[in-house]
Short mmCIF file of C-alpha atoms in Angstrom, two decimals:
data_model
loop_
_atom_site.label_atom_id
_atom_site.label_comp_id
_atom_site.label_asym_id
_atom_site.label_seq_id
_atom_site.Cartn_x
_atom_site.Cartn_y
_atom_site.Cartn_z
CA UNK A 1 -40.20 8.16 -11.99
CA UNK A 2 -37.85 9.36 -14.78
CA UNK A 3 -36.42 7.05 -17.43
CA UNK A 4 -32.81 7.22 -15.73
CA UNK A 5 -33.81 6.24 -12.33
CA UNK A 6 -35.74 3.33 -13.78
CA UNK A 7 -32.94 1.59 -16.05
CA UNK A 8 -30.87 2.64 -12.33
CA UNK A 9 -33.45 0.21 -10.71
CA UNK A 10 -33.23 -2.69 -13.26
CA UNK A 11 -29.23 -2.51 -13.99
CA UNK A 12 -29.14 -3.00 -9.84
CA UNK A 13 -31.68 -5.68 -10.22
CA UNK A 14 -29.49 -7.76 -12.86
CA UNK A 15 -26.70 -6.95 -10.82
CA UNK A 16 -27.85 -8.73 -7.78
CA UNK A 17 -29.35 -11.33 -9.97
CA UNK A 18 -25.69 -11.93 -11.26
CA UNK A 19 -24.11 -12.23 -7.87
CA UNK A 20 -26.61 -13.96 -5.71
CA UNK A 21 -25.69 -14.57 -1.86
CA UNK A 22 -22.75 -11.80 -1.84
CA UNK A 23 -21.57 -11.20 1.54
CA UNK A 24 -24.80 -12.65 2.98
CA UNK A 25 -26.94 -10.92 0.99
CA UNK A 26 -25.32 -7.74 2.18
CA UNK A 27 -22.58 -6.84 -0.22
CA UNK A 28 -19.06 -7.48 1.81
CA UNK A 29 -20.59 -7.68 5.16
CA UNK A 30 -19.93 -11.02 6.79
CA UNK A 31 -21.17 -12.89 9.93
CA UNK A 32 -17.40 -13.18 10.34
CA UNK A 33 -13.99 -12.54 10.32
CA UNK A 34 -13.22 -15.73 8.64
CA UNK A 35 -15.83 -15.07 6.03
CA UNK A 36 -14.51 -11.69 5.19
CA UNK A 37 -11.01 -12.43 5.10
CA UNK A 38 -11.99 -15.70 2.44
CA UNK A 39 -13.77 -13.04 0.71
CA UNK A 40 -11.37 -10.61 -0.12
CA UNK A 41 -8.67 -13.16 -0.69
CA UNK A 42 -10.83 -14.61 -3.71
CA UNK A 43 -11.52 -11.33 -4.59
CA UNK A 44 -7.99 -9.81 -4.87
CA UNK A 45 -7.10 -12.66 -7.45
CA UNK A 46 -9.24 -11.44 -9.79
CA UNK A 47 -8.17 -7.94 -10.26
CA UNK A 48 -4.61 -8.64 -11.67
CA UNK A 49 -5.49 -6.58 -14.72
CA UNK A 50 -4.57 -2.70 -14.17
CA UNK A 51 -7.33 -2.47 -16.96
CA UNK A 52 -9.89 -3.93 -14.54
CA UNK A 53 -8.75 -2.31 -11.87
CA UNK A 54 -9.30 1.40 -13.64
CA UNK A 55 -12.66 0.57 -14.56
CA UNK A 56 -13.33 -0.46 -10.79
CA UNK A 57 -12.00 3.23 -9.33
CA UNK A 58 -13.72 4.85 -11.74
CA UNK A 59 -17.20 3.49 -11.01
CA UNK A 60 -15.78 3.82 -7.12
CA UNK A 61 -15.41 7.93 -7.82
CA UNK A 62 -18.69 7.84 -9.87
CA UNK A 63 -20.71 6.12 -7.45
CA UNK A 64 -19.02 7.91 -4.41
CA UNK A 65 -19.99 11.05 -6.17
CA UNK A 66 -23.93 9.75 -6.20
CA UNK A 67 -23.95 9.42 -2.47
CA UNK A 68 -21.68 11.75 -1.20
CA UNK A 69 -24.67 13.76 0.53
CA UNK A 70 -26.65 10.01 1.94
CA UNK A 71 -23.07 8.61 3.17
CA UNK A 72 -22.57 12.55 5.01
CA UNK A 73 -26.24 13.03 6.65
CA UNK A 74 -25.79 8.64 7.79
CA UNK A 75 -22.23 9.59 9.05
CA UNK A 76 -23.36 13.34 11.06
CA UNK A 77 -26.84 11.20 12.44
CA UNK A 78 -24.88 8.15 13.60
CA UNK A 79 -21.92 9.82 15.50
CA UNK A 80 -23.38 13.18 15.87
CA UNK A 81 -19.78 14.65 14.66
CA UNK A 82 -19.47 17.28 12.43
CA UNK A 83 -21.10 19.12 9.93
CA UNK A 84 -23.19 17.90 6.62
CA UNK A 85 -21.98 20.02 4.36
CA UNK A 86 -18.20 19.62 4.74
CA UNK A 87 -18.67 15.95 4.77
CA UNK A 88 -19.97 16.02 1.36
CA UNK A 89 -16.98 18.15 0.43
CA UNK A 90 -14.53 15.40 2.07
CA UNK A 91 -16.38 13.11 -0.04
CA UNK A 92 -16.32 14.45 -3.14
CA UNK A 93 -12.61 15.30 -2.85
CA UNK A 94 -11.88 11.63 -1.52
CA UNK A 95 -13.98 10.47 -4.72
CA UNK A 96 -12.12 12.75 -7.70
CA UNK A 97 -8.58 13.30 -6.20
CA UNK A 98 -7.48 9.63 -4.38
CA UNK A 99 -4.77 8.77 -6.13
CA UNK A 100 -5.29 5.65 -8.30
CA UNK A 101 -3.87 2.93 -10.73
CA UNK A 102 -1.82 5.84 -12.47
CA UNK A 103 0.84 6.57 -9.78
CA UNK A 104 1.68 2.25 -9.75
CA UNK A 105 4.27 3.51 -13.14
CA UNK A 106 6.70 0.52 -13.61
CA UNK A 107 10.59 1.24 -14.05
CA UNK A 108 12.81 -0.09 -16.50
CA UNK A 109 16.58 0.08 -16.13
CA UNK A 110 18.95 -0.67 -19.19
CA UNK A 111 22.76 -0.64 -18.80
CA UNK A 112 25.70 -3.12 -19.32
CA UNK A 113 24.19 -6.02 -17.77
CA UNK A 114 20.58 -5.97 -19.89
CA UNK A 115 17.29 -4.97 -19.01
CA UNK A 116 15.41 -4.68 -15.60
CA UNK A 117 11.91 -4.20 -15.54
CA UNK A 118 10.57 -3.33 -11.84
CA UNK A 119 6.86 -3.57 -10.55
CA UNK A 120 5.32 -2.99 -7.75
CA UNK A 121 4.04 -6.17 -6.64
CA UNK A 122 0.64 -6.12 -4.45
CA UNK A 123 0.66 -6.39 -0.72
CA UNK A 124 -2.77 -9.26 -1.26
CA UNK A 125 -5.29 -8.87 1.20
CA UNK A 126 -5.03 -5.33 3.76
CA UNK A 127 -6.34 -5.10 6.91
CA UNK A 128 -7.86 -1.09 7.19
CA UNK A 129 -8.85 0.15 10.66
CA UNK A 130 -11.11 3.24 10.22
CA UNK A 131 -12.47 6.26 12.82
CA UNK A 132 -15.50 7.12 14.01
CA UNK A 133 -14.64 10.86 12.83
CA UNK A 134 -13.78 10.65 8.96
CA UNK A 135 -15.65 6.94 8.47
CA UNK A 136 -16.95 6.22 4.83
CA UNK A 137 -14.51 8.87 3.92
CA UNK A 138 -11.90 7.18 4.93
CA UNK A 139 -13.39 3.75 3.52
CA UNK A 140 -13.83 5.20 -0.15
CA UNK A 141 -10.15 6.84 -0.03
CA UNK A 142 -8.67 3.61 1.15
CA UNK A 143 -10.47 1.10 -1.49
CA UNK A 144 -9.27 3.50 -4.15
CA UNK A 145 -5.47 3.76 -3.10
CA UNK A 146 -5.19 0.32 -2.46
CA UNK A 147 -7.57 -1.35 -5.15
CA UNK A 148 -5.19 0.15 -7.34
CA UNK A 149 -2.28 -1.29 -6.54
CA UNK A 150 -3.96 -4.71 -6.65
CA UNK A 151 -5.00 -5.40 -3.30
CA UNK A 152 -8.65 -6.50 -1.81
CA UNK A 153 -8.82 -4.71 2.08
CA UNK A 154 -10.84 -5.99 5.09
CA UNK A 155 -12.05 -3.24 6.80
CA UNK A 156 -12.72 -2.60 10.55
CA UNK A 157 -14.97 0.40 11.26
CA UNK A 158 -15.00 1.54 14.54
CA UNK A 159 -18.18 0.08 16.06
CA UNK A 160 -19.81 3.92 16.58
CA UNK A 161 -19.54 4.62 12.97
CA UNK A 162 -20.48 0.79 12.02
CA UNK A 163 -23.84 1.62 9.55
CA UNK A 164 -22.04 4.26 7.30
CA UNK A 165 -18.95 2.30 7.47
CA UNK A 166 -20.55 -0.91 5.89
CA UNK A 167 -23.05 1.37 3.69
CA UNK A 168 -19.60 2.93 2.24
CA UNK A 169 -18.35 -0.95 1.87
CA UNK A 170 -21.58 -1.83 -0.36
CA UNK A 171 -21.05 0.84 -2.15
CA UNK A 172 -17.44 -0.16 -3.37
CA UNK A 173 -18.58 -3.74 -4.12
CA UNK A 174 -21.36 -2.20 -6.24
CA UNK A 175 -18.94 -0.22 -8.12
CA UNK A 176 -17.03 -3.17 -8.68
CA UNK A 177 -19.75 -5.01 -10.07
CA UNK A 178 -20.38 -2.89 -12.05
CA UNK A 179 -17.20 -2.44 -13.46
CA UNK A 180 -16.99 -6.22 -14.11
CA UNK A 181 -14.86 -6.85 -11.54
CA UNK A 182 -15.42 -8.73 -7.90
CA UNK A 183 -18.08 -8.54 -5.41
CA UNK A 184 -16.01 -8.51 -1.95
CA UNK A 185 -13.20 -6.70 -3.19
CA UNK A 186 -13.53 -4.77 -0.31
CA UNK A 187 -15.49 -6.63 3.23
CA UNK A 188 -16.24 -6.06 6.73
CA UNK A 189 -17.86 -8.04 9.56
CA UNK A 190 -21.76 -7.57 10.54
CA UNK A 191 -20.49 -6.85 14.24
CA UNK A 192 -17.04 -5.05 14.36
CA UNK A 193 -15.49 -4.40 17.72
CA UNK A 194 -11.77 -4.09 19.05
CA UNK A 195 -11.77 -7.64 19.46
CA UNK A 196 -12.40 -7.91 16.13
CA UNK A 197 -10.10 -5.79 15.15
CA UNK A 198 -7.36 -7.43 17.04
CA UNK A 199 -7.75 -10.47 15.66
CA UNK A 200 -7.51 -8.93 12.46
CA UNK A 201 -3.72 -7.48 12.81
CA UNK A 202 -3.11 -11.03 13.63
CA UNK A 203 -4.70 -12.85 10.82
CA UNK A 204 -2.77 -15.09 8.82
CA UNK A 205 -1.78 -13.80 4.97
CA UNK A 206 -2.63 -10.26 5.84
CA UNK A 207 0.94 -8.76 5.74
CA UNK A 208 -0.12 -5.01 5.97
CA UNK A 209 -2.18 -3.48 8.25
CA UNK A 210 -3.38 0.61 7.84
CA UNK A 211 -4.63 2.05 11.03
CA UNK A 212 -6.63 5.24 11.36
CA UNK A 213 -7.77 5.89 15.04
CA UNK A 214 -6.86 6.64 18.84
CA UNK A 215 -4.26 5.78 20.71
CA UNK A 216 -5.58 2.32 21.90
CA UNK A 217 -6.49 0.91 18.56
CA UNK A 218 -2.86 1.94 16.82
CA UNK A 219 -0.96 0.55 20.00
CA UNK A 220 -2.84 -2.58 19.91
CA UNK A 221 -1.64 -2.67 16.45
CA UNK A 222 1.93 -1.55 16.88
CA UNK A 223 2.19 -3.89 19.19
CA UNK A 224 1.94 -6.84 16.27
CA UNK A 225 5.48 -6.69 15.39
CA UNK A 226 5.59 -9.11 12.56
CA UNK A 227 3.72 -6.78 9.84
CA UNK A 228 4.57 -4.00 8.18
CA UNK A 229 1.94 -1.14 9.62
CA UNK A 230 0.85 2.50 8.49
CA UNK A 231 -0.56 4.57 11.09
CA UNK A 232 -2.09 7.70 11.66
CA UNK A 233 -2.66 8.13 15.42
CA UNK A 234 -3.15 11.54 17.47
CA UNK A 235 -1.81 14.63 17.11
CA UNK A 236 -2.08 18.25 17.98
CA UNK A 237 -1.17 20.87 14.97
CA UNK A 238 -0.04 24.11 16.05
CA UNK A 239 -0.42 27.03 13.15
CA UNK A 240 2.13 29.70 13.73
CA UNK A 241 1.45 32.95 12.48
CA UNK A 242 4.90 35.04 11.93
CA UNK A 243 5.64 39.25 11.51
CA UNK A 244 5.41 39.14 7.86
CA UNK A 245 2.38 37.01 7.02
CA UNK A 246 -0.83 37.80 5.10
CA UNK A 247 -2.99 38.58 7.82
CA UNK A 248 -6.19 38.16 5.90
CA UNK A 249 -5.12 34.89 4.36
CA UNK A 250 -4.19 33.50 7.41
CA UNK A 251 -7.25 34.48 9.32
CA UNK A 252 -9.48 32.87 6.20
CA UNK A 253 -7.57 29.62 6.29
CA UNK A 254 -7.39 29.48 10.03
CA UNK A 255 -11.06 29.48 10.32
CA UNK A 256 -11.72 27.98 6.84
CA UNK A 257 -9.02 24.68 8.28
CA UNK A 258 -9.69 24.33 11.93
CA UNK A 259 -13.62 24.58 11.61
CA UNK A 260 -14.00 22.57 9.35
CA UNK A 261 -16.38 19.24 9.76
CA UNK A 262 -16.03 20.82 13.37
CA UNK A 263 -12.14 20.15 13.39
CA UNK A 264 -12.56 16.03 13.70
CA UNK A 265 -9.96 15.89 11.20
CA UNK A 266 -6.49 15.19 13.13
CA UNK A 267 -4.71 17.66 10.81
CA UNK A 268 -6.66 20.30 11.78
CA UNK A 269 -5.13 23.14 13.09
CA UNK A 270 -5.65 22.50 17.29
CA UNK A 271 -3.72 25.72 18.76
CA UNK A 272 -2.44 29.32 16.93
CA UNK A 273 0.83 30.64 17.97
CA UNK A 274 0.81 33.92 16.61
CA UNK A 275 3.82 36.90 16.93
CA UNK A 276 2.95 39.62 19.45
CA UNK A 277 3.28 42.29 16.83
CA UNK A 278 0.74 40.75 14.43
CA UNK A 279 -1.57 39.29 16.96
CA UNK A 280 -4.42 42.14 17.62
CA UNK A 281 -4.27 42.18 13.76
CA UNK A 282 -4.51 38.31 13.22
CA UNK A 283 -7.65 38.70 16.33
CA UNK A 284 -9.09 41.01 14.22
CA UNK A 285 -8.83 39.25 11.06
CA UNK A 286 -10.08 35.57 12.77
CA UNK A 287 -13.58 37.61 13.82
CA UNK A 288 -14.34 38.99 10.77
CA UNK A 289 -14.70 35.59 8.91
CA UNK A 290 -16.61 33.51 12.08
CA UNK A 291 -14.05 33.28 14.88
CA UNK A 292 -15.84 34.22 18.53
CA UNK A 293 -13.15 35.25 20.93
CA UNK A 294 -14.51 33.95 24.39
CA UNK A 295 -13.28 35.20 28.01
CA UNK A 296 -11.10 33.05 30.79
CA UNK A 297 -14.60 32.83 32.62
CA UNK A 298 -16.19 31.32 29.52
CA UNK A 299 -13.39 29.10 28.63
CA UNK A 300 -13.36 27.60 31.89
CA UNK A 301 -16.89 26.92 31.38
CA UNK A 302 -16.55 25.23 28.14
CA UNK A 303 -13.26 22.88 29.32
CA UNK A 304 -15.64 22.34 32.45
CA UNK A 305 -17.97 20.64 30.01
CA UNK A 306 -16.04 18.92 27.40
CA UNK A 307 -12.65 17.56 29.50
CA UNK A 308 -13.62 14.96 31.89
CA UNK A 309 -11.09 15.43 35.19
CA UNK A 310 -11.09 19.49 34.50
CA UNK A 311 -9.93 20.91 36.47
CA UNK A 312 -7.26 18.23 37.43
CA UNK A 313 -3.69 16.87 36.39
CA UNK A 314 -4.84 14.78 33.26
CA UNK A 315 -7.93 16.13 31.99
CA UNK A 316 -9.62 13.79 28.75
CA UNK A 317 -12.10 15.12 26.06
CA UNK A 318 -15.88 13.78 26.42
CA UNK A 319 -16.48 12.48 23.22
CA UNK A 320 -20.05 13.51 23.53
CA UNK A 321 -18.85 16.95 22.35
CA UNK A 322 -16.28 15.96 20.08
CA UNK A 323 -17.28 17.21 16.23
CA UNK A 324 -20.11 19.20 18.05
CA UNK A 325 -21.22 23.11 16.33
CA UNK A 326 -19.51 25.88 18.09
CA UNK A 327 -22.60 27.53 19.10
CA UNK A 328 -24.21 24.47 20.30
CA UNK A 329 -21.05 23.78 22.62
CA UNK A 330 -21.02 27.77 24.00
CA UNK A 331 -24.66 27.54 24.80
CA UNK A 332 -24.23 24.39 26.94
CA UNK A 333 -21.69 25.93 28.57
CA UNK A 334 -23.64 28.31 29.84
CA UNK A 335 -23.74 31.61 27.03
CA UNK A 336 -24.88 32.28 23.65
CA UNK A 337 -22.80 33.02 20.44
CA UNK A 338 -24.23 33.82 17.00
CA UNK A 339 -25.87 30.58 15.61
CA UNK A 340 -23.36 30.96 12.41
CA UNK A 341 -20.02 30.76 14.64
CA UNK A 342 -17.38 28.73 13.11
CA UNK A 343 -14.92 28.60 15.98
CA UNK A 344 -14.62 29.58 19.81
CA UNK A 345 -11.09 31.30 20.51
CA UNK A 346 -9.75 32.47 23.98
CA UNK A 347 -6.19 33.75 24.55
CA UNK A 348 -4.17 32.08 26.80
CA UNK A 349 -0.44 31.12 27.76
CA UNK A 350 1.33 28.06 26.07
CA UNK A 351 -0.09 25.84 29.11
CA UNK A 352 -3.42 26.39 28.05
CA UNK A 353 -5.91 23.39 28.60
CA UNK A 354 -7.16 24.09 25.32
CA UNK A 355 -3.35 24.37 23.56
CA UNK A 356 -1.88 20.85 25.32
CA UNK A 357 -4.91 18.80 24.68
CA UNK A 358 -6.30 17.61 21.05
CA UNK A 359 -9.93 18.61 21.28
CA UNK A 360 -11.04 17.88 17.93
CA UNK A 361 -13.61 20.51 18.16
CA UNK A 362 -14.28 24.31 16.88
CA UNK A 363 -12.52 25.46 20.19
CA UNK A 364 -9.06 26.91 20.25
CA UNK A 365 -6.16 28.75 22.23
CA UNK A 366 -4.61 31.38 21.13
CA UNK A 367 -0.48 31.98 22.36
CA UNK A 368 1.20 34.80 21.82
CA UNK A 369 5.03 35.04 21.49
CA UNK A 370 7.72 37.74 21.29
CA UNK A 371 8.90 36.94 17.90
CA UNK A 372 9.26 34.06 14.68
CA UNK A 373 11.25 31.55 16.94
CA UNK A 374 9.98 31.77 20.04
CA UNK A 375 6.81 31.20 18.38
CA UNK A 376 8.15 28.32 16.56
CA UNK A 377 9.29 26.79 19.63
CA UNK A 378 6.29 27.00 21.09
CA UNK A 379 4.36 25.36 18.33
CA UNK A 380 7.08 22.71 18.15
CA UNK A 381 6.79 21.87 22.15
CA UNK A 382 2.53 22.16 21.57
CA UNK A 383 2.80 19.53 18.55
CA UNK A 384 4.31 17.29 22.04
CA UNK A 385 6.48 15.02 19.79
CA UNK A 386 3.31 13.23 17.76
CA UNK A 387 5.26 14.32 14.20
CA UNK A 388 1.67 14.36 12.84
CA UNK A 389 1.27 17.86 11.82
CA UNK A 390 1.92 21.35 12.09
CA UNK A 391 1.76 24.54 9.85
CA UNK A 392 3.27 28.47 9.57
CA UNK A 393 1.96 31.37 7.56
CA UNK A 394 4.97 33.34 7.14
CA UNK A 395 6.89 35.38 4.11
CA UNK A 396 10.23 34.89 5.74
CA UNK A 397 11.38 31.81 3.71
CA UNK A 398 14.25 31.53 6.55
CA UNK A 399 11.82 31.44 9.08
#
């Protein structure tokens, strides 16, 4: 054992020698709610200086940059989404480019009447709800954003993502006390569930609540009218591809964005729209850097196995194949692909299963349409109202 990994081992030692009983002896996990909410309200108090509170992100980036690679291989082996690889990448950029204590900029106003100084005040204690898809991602991002502005957030993982979730919790807590700041600046409970959750966007003093996650969990939070919420809920990006884009460039970042961590990431691109005139050449493009274009009979064959009720009126994704590899998901289905695939691709008309229903896999439908509008309309009806996302490649700044 090195030098460095030893004085690692002791300054941890001291550290837990400093802050005895934390979170149950697991740092910010509590038996329950009640705990965790006590926690993070004593917490927040303590981390009125901005000075403090830089210290704590930085040691948040730094240590999130140590265990990008253990928080990816936990997360991939516990839900079985995605790919290891791009979730150190999500981690690393989570860890270096969060925002942090330097966008909260006070104002000052002079004029006539004196002098106004404005400040952001902090919201106290935030309730986070995180996915199953982008978990300690999602955990580290929050703390930062919201540490920084002088809050302490009680998390709720979503119970399928639960051990990397409260790993990624100990890790912020560790960062903060080493930093000098709070243990239980950031805290979840040992046994998180919806019900859990619930009682969370209820809890009294928590004025905020941020909600990443399905349709059930951001109604059930919409549905608490008294606080102020941020959500990010569903959605189904269309990419439109116009007459007078880069084909190359669009075909890289088609396959580069929507295969990426196996498309869990709700801003993926979910459906191309591409202009008839272009398309053969955008086809082309997509299969020289890892798209597969698969046939109607192999399509049906993968929607047979990942939509439960296919065929039928309302067919739902199985979320056994949600995040899954590409060639993993075309063998079940009953053929093979190349093993280095990065997304499965069939053509199809606008009413594609595959175009009107968020997979949030490496499987996509490709429209075509007569020109820039109609394609634009398309990807506008395809997005189905969510407002979440949607992109164009395109030259045509009026287009």
């Amino acid at each position: 054992m090195d030098q460095q990994a030893i004085e690692t081992i002791v300054r941890r030692v001291i550290e837990e020698l400093n802050h005895p009983g934390a979170g149950s002896g697991k740092r910010g996990i509590y038996s329950s709610l009640d705990d965790a909410v006590a926690a993070a309200t004593m917490a927040q108090k303590k981390i009125h200086s901005i000075a403090l509170r830089e210290r704590i992100i930085e040691e948040i980036r730094a240590i999130t940059r140590e265990h990008a690679r253990e928080l990816s291989e936990m997360a991939v082996r516990e839900t079985g989404f995605g790919r290891v690889e791009d979730k150190v990448r999500k981690h690393l950029l989570v860890a270096n480019k969060t925002p942090g204590p330097e966008v909260v900029v006070p104002m000052v106003m002079s004029g006539d009447y004196g002098l106004s100084l404005m400040e952001n005040a902090a919201w106290g204690v935030i309730a986070s709800v995180t996915p199953s898809t982008n978990p300690s991602a999602t955990v580290v991002n929050n703390s930062i954003s919201m540490i920084a502005a002088g809050n302490a957030v009680v998390f709720a993982p979503h119970p399928a993502a639960k051990a990397v979730s409260q790993r990624a919790v100990q890790l912020v807590n560790e960062a903060s006390v080493r930093a000098g700041g709070p243990d239980g600046i950031v805290t979840t409970v040992a046994d998180p569930n919806l019900d859990n959750a619930r009682k969370l966007f209820v809890f009294p003093g928590i004025n905020l609540l941020v909600v990443t996650g399905g349709d059930a969990v951001v109604e059930a939070a919409r549905s608490v009218t008294d606080k102020r919420l941020i959500a990010a809920g569903p959605g189904n990006p269309p990419v439109v591809v116009d007459d007078t884009a880069n084909i190359e460039r669009a075909a890289i970042s088609i396959v580069q964005g929507a295969s990426f961590d196996n498309n869990i990431i709700c801003a993926d691109e979910k459906e191309i729209v591409v202009v008839e005139s272009v398309a053969d050449a955008l086809k082309a493009a997509l299969q020289r850097h890892g798209a597969v274009f698969i046939n109607d009979q192999q399509a049906d064959a993968v929607a047979r196995l990942v939509l439960k009720g296919y065929p039928g009126d309302s067919p739902s994704v199985a979320s056994q194949w949600v995040g899954r590899d590409a060639a993993v998901i075309a063998r079940a289905a009953g053929f093979e692909v190349p093993a280095e695939t990065r997304l499965l691709i069939v053509e199809g008309e606008r009413d594609h299963v595959f175009a009107v229903t968020e997979l949030m896999m490496p499987v996509l439908a490709m429209i075509r349409a007569r020109n820039a509008d109609e394609a634009i309309t398309v990807g506008v009806a395809l997005e189905m109202g969510n407002r979440h996302t949607a992109a164009m490649h395109s030259r045509n700044i009026d287009n």
